[in-house]
Tab-separated table of C-alpha atoms and ligand atoms in Angstrom:
chain	number	residue	atom	x	y	z
A	171	UNK	CA	116.306	76.216	120.910
A	172	UNK	CA	114.110	79.205	121.796
A	173	UNK	CA	111.482	79.891	119.139
A	174	UNK	CA	111.920	83.308	117.529
A	175	UNK	CA	108.807	85.517	117.648
A	176	UNK	CA	108.416	85.790	113.847
A	177	UNK	CA	108.720	82.065	113.336
A	178	UNK	CA	105.839	79.657	113.220
A	179	UNK	CA	106.409	75.992	112.629
A	180	UNK	CA	104.450	72.993	113.797
A	181	UNK	CA	100.910	72.107	112.832
A	182	UNK	CA	98.156	74.417	111.683
A	183	UNK	CA	95.469	74.518	109.000
A	184	UNK	CA	98.153	74.844	106.299
A	185	UNK	CA	99.937	71.663	107.332
A	186	UNK	CA	99.809	69.166	104.502
A	187	UNK	CA	98.340	71.672	102.021
A	188	UNK	CA	100.366	72.367	98.887
A	189	UNK	CA	101.187	76.047	98.555
A	190	UNK	CA	102.106	77.784	95.298
A	191	UNK	CA	103.532	81.289	95.052
A	192	UNK	CA	103.081	83.049	91.721
A	193	UNK	CA	105.922	85.527	91.219
A	194	UNK	CA	109.392	85.663	92.736
A	195	UNK	CA	110.030	89.376	93.152
A	196	UNK	CA	110.041	91.553	96.250
A	197	UNK	CA	107.190	89.770	98.060
A	198	UNK	CA	107.462	86.415	96.305
A	199	UNK	CA	111.058	85.692	97.294
A	200	UNK	CA	110.702	86.886	100.889
A	201	UNK	CA	107.447	84.998	101.450
A	202	UNK	CA	108.839	81.838	99.840
A	203	UNK	CA	111.959	81.869	102.032
A	204	UNK	CA	109.985	82.651	105.194
A	205	UNK	CA	107.410	79.932	104.435
A	206	UNK	CA	110.161	77.378	103.878
A	207	UNK	CA	111.883	78.324	107.131
A	208	UNK	CA	108.473	77.953	108.806
A	209	UNK	CA	108.041	74.409	107.550
A	210	UNK	CA	106.117	74.870	104.288
A	211	UNK	CA	107.994	74.478	101.023
A	212	UNK	CA	106.097	76.314	98.294
A	213	UNK	CA	106.295	75.714	94.570
A	214	UNK	CA	107.008	78.864	92.564
A	215	UNK	CA	104.889	79.680	89.522
A	216	UNK	CA	106.672	81.713	86.819
A	217	UNK	CA	106.246	81.934	83.046
A	218	UNK	CA	108.830	79.968	81.068
A	219	UNK	CA	110.644	83.131	79.935
A	220	UNK	CA	110.644	84.809	83.345
A	221	UNK	CA	113.849	86.476	84.463
A	222	UNK	CA	113.059	85.440	88.055
A	223	UNK	CA	113.324	81.703	87.368
A	224	UNK	CA	117.087	81.650	87.809
A	225	UNK	CA	116.900	83.171	91.283
A	226	UNK	CA	114.104	80.894	92.474
A	227	UNK	CA	115.994	77.833	91.244
A	228	UNK	CA	119.239	79.081	92.799
A	229	UNK	CA	117.375	79.436	96.113
A	230	UNK	CA	116.448	75.761	95.812
A	231	UNK	CA	112.744	76.009	94.908
A	232	UNK	CA	110.840	73.940	92.404
A	233	UNK	CA	109.609	76.208	89.596
A	234	UNK	CA	106.632	75.459	87.381
A	235	UNK	CA	104.530	77.504	84.974
A	236	UNK	CA	101.791	79.467	86.774
A	237	UNK	CA	99.050	77.122	85.486
A	238	UNK	CA	100.912	73.985	86.571
A	239	UNK	CA	101.670	75.515	89.979
A	240	UNK	CA	97.996	76.475	90.464
A	241	UNK	CA	96.788	73.052	89.366
A	242	UNK	CA	98.840	71.211	91.968
A	243	UNK	CA	98.219	73.565	94.912
A	244	UNK	CA	95.421	74.136	97.402
A	245	UNK	CA	96.615	77.586	98.472
A	246	UNK	CA	97.935	80.024	95.875
A	247	UNK	CA	99.562	83.339	96.746
A	248	UNK	CA	99.338	85.770	93.843
A	249	UNK	CA	102.541	87.778	94.190
A	250	UNK	CA	102.864	89.236	90.735
A	251	UNK	CA	102.484	92.964	89.984
A	252	UNK	CA	98.886	94.155	90.355
A	253	UNK	CA	98.626	95.408	86.781
A	254	UNK	CA	99.321	91.861	85.544
A	255	UNK	CA	96.648	90.072	87.612
A	256	UNK	CA	93.890	90.589	85.029
A	257	UNK	CA	96.043	89.155	82.235
A	258	UNK	CA	97.155	86.211	84.387
A	259	UNK	CA	93.584	85.175	85.183
A	260	UNK	CA	92.353	85.764	81.630
A	261	UNK	CA	95.141	83.613	80.185
A	262	UNK	CA	94.616	80.543	82.353
A	263	UNK	CA	93.854	77.532	80.157
A	264	UNK	CA	90.704	76.943	82.197
A	265	UNK	CA	89.254	78.856	85.108
A	266	UNK	CA	88.224	75.488	86.517
A	267	UNK	CA	91.778	74.945	87.786
A	268	UNK	CA	90.984	77.592	90.418
A	269	UNK	CA	87.896	75.804	91.721
A	270	UNK	CA	87.854	75.094	95.424
A	271	UNK	CA	91.221	76.768	95.985
A	272	UNK	CA	92.286	79.525	98.327
A	273	UNK	CA	93.766	82.578	96.612
A	274	UNK	CA	95.930	84.879	98.684
A	275	UNK	CA	96.704	88.454	97.594
A	276	UNK	CA	99.310	90.810	99.055
A	277	UNK	CA	97.326	93.866	97.971
A	278	UNK	CA	93.607	94.382	97.489
A	279	UNK	CA	93.486	96.312	94.208
A	280	UNK	CA	92.539	93.654	91.655
A	281	UNK	CA	89.857	92.044	93.826
A	282	UNK	CA	88.463	95.302	95.237
A	283	UNK	CA	88.118	96.906	91.803
A	284	UNK	CA	86.900	93.835	89.919
A	285	UNK	CA	89.936	93.469	87.658
A	286	UNK	CA	89.774	89.731	88.129
A	287	UNK	CA	86.820	87.448	88.467
A	288	UNK	CA	87.893	84.060	89.713
A	289	UNK	CA	85.158	81.434	90.107
A	290	UNK	CA	82.759	81.866	93.010
A	291	UNK	CA	83.938	78.667	94.658
A	292	UNK	CA	87.325	80.167	95.602
A	293	UNK	CA	88.486	81.708	98.842
A	294	UNK	CA	89.789	85.243	98.419
A	295	UNK	CA	92.237	86.003	101.180
A	296	UNK	CA	94.164	89.181	101.823
A	297	UNK	CA	97.565	88.961	103.510
A	298	UNK	CA	99.149	92.344	102.879
A	299	UNK	CA	102.474	92.921	104.653
A	300	UNK	CA	103.241	96.503	105.661
A	301	UNK	CA	106.467	96.887	103.757
A	302	UNK	CA	108.763	95.511	101.089
A	303	UNK	CA	109.930	91.919	100.878
A	304	UNK	CA	113.519	92.608	101.967
A	305	UNK	CA	112.251	93.985	105.245
A	306	UNK	CA	109.813	91.104	105.723
A	307	UNK	CA	112.717	88.681	105.263
A	308	UNK	CA	115.126	90.688	107.401
A	309	UNK	CA	112.681	90.886	110.298
A	310	UNK	CA	111.889	87.190	110.012
A	311	UNK	CA	115.572	86.304	110.227
A	312	UNK	CA	115.944	88.588	113.248
A	313	UNK	CA	112.933	86.959	114.897
A	314	UNK	CA	110.982	90.213	114.840
A	315	UNK	CA	107.274	90.171	113.942
A	316	UNK	CA	106.118	92.083	110.863
A	317	UNK	CA	102.735	93.763	110.752
A	318	UNK	CA	100.238	92.687	108.108
A	319	UNK	CA	96.642	93.354	107.078
A	320	UNK	CA	94.631	90.148	106.998
A	321	UNK	CA	91.130	89.703	105.637
A	322	UNK	CA	88.978	87.462	103.506
A	323	UNK	CA	85.832	87.723	101.462
A	324	UNK	CA	84.318	84.772	99.640
A	325	UNK	CA	84.644	81.924	102.037
A	326	UNK	CA	84.153	78.928	99.769
A	327	UNK	CA	86.064	76.578	102.049
A	328	UNK	CA	84.680	78.172	105.237
A	329	UNK	CA	88.290	78.216	106.339
A	330	UNK	CA	89.504	81.356	104.559
A	331	UNK	CA	89.999	83.350	107.739
A	332	UNK	CA	91.952	80.572	109.423
A	333	UNK	CA	94.046	80.003	106.283
A	334	UNK	CA	94.846	83.740	106.056
A	335	UNK	CA	95.883	83.880	109.703
A	336	UNK	CA	98.029	80.757	109.412
A	337	UNK	CA	99.672	81.974	106.190
A	338	UNK	CA	100.431	85.387	107.712
A	339	UNK	CA	101.897	83.618	110.750
A	340	UNK	CA	104.132	81.437	108.611
A	341	UNK	CA	105.542	84.374	106.621
A	342	UNK	CA	106.461	86.165	109.860
A	343	UNK	CA	103.373	87.964	111.079
A	344	UNK	CA	102.006	86.284	114.209
A	345	UNK	CA	98.410	87.006	115.277
A	346	UNK	CA	99.482	89.858	117.541
A	347	UNK	CA	100.863	91.663	114.453
A	348	UNK	CA	97.862	90.965	112.214
A	349	UNK	CA	95.417	93.810	111.607
A	350	UNK	CA	91.959	93.027	110.263
A	351	UNK	CA	91.049	94.696	106.988
A	352	UNK	CA	89.036	94.173	103.817
A	353	UNK	CA	90.192	94.091	100.210
A	354	UNK	CA	88.477	97.424	99.624
A	355	UNK	CA	89.859	99.245	102.669
A	356	UNK	CA	93.358	97.918	102.140
A	357	UNK	CA	93.319	98.770	98.436
A	358	UNK	CA	92.028	102.315	98.860
A	359	UNK	CA	94.106	103.015	101.970
A	360	UNK	CA	97.337	101.588	100.586
A	361	UNK	CA	97.059	103.375	97.238
A	362	UNK	CA	96.048	106.658	98.873
A	363	UNK	CA	98.946	106.416	101.334
A	364	UNK	CA	101.410	105.771	98.514
A	365	UNK	CA	100.202	108.650	96.386
A	366	UNK	CA	99.389	111.232	99.054
A	367	UNK	CA	102.072	110.767	101.671
A	368	UNK	CA	104.574	107.915	101.565
A	369	UNK	CA	105.799	108.000	97.978
A	370	UNK	CA	104.274	110.664	95.703
A	371	UNK	CA	103.593	113.154	98.500
A	372	UNK	CA	107.005	112.669	100.065
A	373	UNK	CA	108.941	113.145	96.838
A	374	UNK	CA	106.730	116.099	95.850
A	375	UNK	CA	107.495	117.729	99.190
A	376	UNK	CA	111.248	117.073	99.068
A	377	UNK	CA	111.494	118.186	95.453
A	378	UNK	CA	109.487	121.365	96.065
A	379	UNK	CA	111.700	122.335	99.010
A	380	UNK	CA	114.919	121.445	97.186
A	381	UNK	CA	113.999	123.328	94.007
A	382	UNK	CA	112.830	126.426	95.922
A	383	UNK	CA	116.172	126.703	97.724
A	384	UNK	CA	118.107	126.206	94.468
A	385	UNK	CA	115.970	128.893	92.773
A	386	UNK	CA	116.826	131.226	95.651
A	387	UNK	CA	120.526	130.725	94.994
A	388	UNK	CA	121.648	127.913	97.302
A	389	UNK	CA	123.864	125.281	95.712
A	390	UNK	CA	122.093	122.003	94.884
A	391	UNK	CA	124.386	120.292	97.422
A	392	UNK	CA	123.316	122.648	100.226
A	393	UNK	CA	119.646	122.392	99.241
A	394	UNK	CA	119.941	118.579	99.268
A	395	UNK	CA	121.537	118.588	102.705
A	396	UNK	CA	118.881	120.949	104.097
A	397	UNK	CA	115.742	119.470	102.533
A	398	UNK	CA	116.433	115.779	101.946
A	399	UNK	CA	119.413	114.308	103.734
A	400	UNK	CA	118.087	114.214	107.297
A	401	UNK	CA	114.654	112.951	106.366
A	402	UNK	CA	115.222	109.428	107.726
A	403	UNK	CA	116.248	110.779	111.152
A	404	UNK	CA	113.025	112.777	111.428
A	405	UNK	CA	110.866	109.916	110.206
A	406	UNK	CA	112.574	107.663	112.705
A	407	UNK	CA	111.656	110.102	115.490
A	408	UNK	CA	108.036	110.295	114.271
A	409	UNK	CA	107.774	106.489	114.177
A	410	UNK	CA	109.241	106.129	117.652
A	411	UNK	CA	107.693	109.103	119.450
A	412	UNK	CA	104.848	110.459	117.273
A	413	UNK	CA	104.662	113.943	115.681
A	414	UNK	CA	104.647	115.830	118.986
A	415	UNK	CA	107.433	113.588	120.252
A	416	UNK	CA	109.485	114.555	117.214
A	417	UNK	CA	108.836	118.295	117.770
A	418	UNK	CA	109.912	117.746	121.355
A	419	UNK	CA	113.249	116.320	120.323
A	420	UNK	CA	114.357	118.875	117.720
A	421	UNK	CA	115.577	122.415	118.369
A	422	UNK	CA	113.063	125.007	119.595
A	423	UNK	CA	113.789	127.036	116.457
A	424	UNK	CA	112.881	124.045	114.274
A	425	UNK	CA	109.776	123.108	116.277
A	426	UNK	CA	108.516	126.707	116.656
A	427	UNK	CA	108.887	127.416	112.916
A	428	UNK	CA	107.329	124.124	111.902
A	429	UNK	CA	104.252	124.547	114.087
A	430	UNK	CA	103.869	128.170	112.997
A	431	UNK	CA	103.810	127.367	109.260
A	432	UNK	CA	102.519	123.779	108.939
A	433	UNK	CA	98.884	124.773	108.369
A	434	UNK	CA	99.916	127.557	106.000
A	435	UNK	CA	101.566	124.985	103.725
A	436	UNK	CA	98.943	122.293	104.084
A	437	UNK	CA	95.899	124.499	103.796
A	438	UNK	CA	92.274	123.951	102.702
A	439	UNK	CA	93.283	123.855	99.045
A	440	UNK	CA	95.655	121.016	99.812
A	441	UNK	CA	92.822	119.104	101.532
A	442	UNK	CA	90.595	119.689	98.503
A	443	UNK	CA	93.262	118.145	96.308
A	444	UNK	CA	93.633	115.208	98.716
A	445	UNK	CA	89.880	114.638	98.501
A	446	UNK	CA	90.074	114.618	94.704
A	447	UNK	CA	92.938	112.156	94.887
A	448	UNK	CA	90.848	109.930	97.171
A	449	UNK	CA	87.904	110.111	94.747
A	450	UNK	CA	90.123	109.118	91.822
A	451	UNK	CA	91.124	105.969	93.733
A	452	UNK	CA	87.770	105.177	95.359
A	453	UNK	CA	85.817	105.549	92.101
A	454	UNK	CA	88.024	102.955	90.408
A	455	UNK	CA	89.433	105.518	87.948
A	456	UNK	CA	92.989	104.945	89.165
A	457	UNK	CA	92.817	101.153	88.761
A	458	UNK	CA	91.300	101.549	85.272
A	459	UNK	CA	94.076	103.948	84.285
A	460	UNK	CA	96.727	101.501	85.554
A	461	UNK	CA	95.338	98.743	83.338
A	462	UNK	CA	94.957	101.116	80.352
A	463	UNK	CA	98.570	102.171	80.825
A	464	UNK	CA	99.751	98.543	80.962
A	465	UNK	CA	97.729	97.561	77.927
A	466	UNK	CA	99.162	100.443	75.914
A	467	UNK	CA	102.774	99.528	76.718
A	468	UNK	CA	103.518	101.635	79.847
A	469	UNK	CA	104.679	104.519	77.640
A	470	UNK	CA	103.544	107.367	79.917
A	471	UNK	CA	104.980	105.605	82.942
A	472	UNK	CA	108.330	105.058	81.205
A	473	UNK	CA	108.417	108.734	80.231
A	474	UNK	CA	107.655	109.832	83.785
A	475	UNK	CA	110.292	107.482	85.189
A	476	UNK	CA	112.832	108.916	82.724
A	477	UNK	CA	111.964	112.449	83.883
A	478	UNK	CA	112.367	111.356	87.512
A	479	UNK	CA	115.736	109.731	86.760
A	480	UNK	CA	116.927	112.964	85.160
A	481	UNK	CA	115.488	115.366	87.733
A	482	UNK	CA	117.830	117.878	89.415
A	483	UNK	CA	117.122	116.260	92.797
A	484	UNK	CA	118.025	112.775	91.532
A	485	UNK	CA	121.184	114.091	89.848
A	486	UNK	CA	122.245	115.854	93.029
A	487	UNK	CA	121.525	112.695	94.983
A	488	UNK	CA	123.673	110.661	92.568
A	489	UNK	CA	126.650	112.965	93.044
A	490	UNK	CA	126.188	113.223	96.819
A	491	UNK	CA	125.388	109.590	97.661
A	492	UNK	CA	128.928	108.240	97.564
A	493	UNK	CA	130.294	111.244	99.463
A	494	UNK	CA	127.656	110.907	102.185
A	495	UNK	CA	127.793	107.114	102.220
A	496	UNK	CA	124.050	106.761	101.756
A	497	UNK	CA	123.395	103.071	102.035
A	498	UNK	CA	120.157	101.379	101.153
A	499	UNK	CA	119.010	97.952	102.269
A	500	UNK	CA	116.680	97.869	99.296
A	501	UNK	CA	119.022	96.661	96.609
A	502	UNK	CA	116.308	95.283	94.338
A	503	UNK	CA	115.395	97.744	91.641
A	504	UNK	CA	112.919	97.474	88.834
A	505	UNK	CA	114.068	98.116	85.324
A	506	UNK	CA	113.170	101.670	84.215
A	507	UNK	CA	109.608	101.570	82.941
A	508	UNK	CA	108.477	99.009	85.488
A	509	UNK	CA	108.730	95.903	83.308
B	1208	NAP	P1	107.725	92.496	91.867
B	1208	NAP	O1	108.847	92.693	92.834
B	1208	NAP	O2	107.623	93.417	90.706
B	1208	NAP	O3	107.833	90.972	91.356
B	1208	NAP	C1	106.938	90.453	90.470
B	1208	NAP	C2	107.259	88.981	90.190
B	1208	NAP	O4	106.178	88.434	89.415
B	1208	NAP	C3	108.527	88.791	89.367
B	1208	NAP	O5	109.171	87.622	89.825
B	1208	NAP	C4	107.973	88.583	87.966
B	1208	NAP	O6	108.844	87.841	87.158
B	1208	NAP	C5	106.727	87.778	88.284
B	1208	NAP	N1	105.717	87.761	87.230
B	1208	NAP	C6	105.386	88.721	86.350
B	1208	NAP	N2	104.366	88.300	85.566
B	1208	NAP	C7	104.052	87.048	85.990
B	1208	NAP	C8	103.083	86.081	85.587
B	1208	NAP	N3	102.231	86.327	84.608
B	1208	NAP	N4	103.035	84.902	86.249
B	1208	NAP	C9	103.886	84.624	87.266
B	1208	NAP	N5	104.850	85.503	87.676
B	1208	NAP	C10	104.914	86.690	87.035
B	1208	NAP	O7	106.328	92.520	92.613
B	1208	NAP	P2	106.042	92.843	94.156
B	1208	NAP	O8	106.431	94.261	94.453
B	1208	NAP	O9	106.556	91.746	94.999
B	1208	NAP	O10	104.447	92.826	94.156
B	1208	NAP	C11	103.707	91.620	94.267
B	1208	NAP	C12	102.435	91.922	95.044
B	1208	NAP	O11	102.779	92.297	96.371
B	1208	NAP	C13	101.597	93.080	94.485
B	1208	NAP	O12	100.249	92.753	94.639
B	1208	NAP	C14	101.976	94.250	95.377
B	1208	NAP	O13	101.002	95.256	95.444
B	1208	NAP	C15	102.131	93.521	96.703
B	1208	NAP	N6	102.935	94.220	97.720
B	1208	NAP	C16	104.181	94.670	97.380
B	1208	NAP	C17	104.945	95.316	98.350
B	1208	NAP	C18	106.322	95.808	98.022
B	1208	NAP	O14	106.849	96.602	98.795
B	1208	NAP	N7	106.960	95.385	96.934
B	1208	NAP	C19	104.439	95.481	99.666
B	1208	NAP	C20	103.188	94.955	99.979
B	1208	NAP	C21	102.446	94.330	99.000
B	1208	NAP	P3	109.787	88.507	86.026
B	1208	NAP	O15	111.166	88.413	86.567
B	1208	NAP	O16	109.594	87.632	84.846
B	1208	NAP	O17	109.313	89.906	85.794
B	1209	MG	MG1	101.052	99.059	97.596
């Protein structure tokens, strides 16, 4: 049988090493399934009351408590939410159980900003896939490679780099799709991208356009169709052909108007705000605020999520989605409030 490009079986530095995955959510499930299909059966570490246990067991994995899973493994992928890393490491019965082990993280935040301090004789390895778990799994099953940032810092075993590369390969990111990074660069870049463009920036832009048209008298349905509905088509063009390639493929009216007013919208003031956003992340203020928020019960976050759920744009989306047959491949949804 022809080997699919995303798949990596056979022998490498991970062969014979016990692997534990802590967490069985978006990344945890996809990485566990991909690892198993690549010849490594991980043990899943979840607290005894975890809602994810049922799914991991139903998928045929052995589930242990996080401490027991860490104890028995040589390589441990920490795939629990970033704001819970500090608590996880602080609550281990003994930090000695981490000694000599290789810790893999899917995002750099907790290591880059010192939220956790595992013993010095650990490998810290970054394997940060560029996208959600469902996509990582889907691409793996289709035999398509998935791009990933790979890096390592403390190299206690002197094999951290090789372990990171092999692990990334086994979850579906062969060397040709691995991009070198550091915990710091990945953390700052990923968080900035989420806040400035991909998530916060995108929704801010869509919402601003939608609300302006509604204020000017268009129906919410029309404003939704004009400002939101076609977004995926345009993003698809940008991903395939670049920004100029996109302008080249839309109407002259659309391209002429966009080029004429782009810098008016995203002016110097906007750049000043982006710089402030960067500073908030780079200085560690953002990571501190995330932990403060978690430790005080995620109340602000829950309130903001409630506002988002009740926003005019969301309500219009809800009434339009069935009519327009909007389908999402991302069926997994966190409970409101993020817990
Ligand atoms: P997630 O979907 O929210 O899943 C978290 C999992 O961790 C759940 O199974 C949860 O179980 C479990 N968990 C919570 N506390 C735990 C603990 N103390 N010990 C063991 N398991 C625990 O998380 P995620 O989005 O996959 O994020 C995991 C990591 O991947 C993060 O570092 C994130 O930044 C990174 N990452 C995520 C994406 C993405 O698109 N999702 C992309 C790239 C990187 P319960 O059911 O009990 O809550
Ligand atoms: Mg992220």
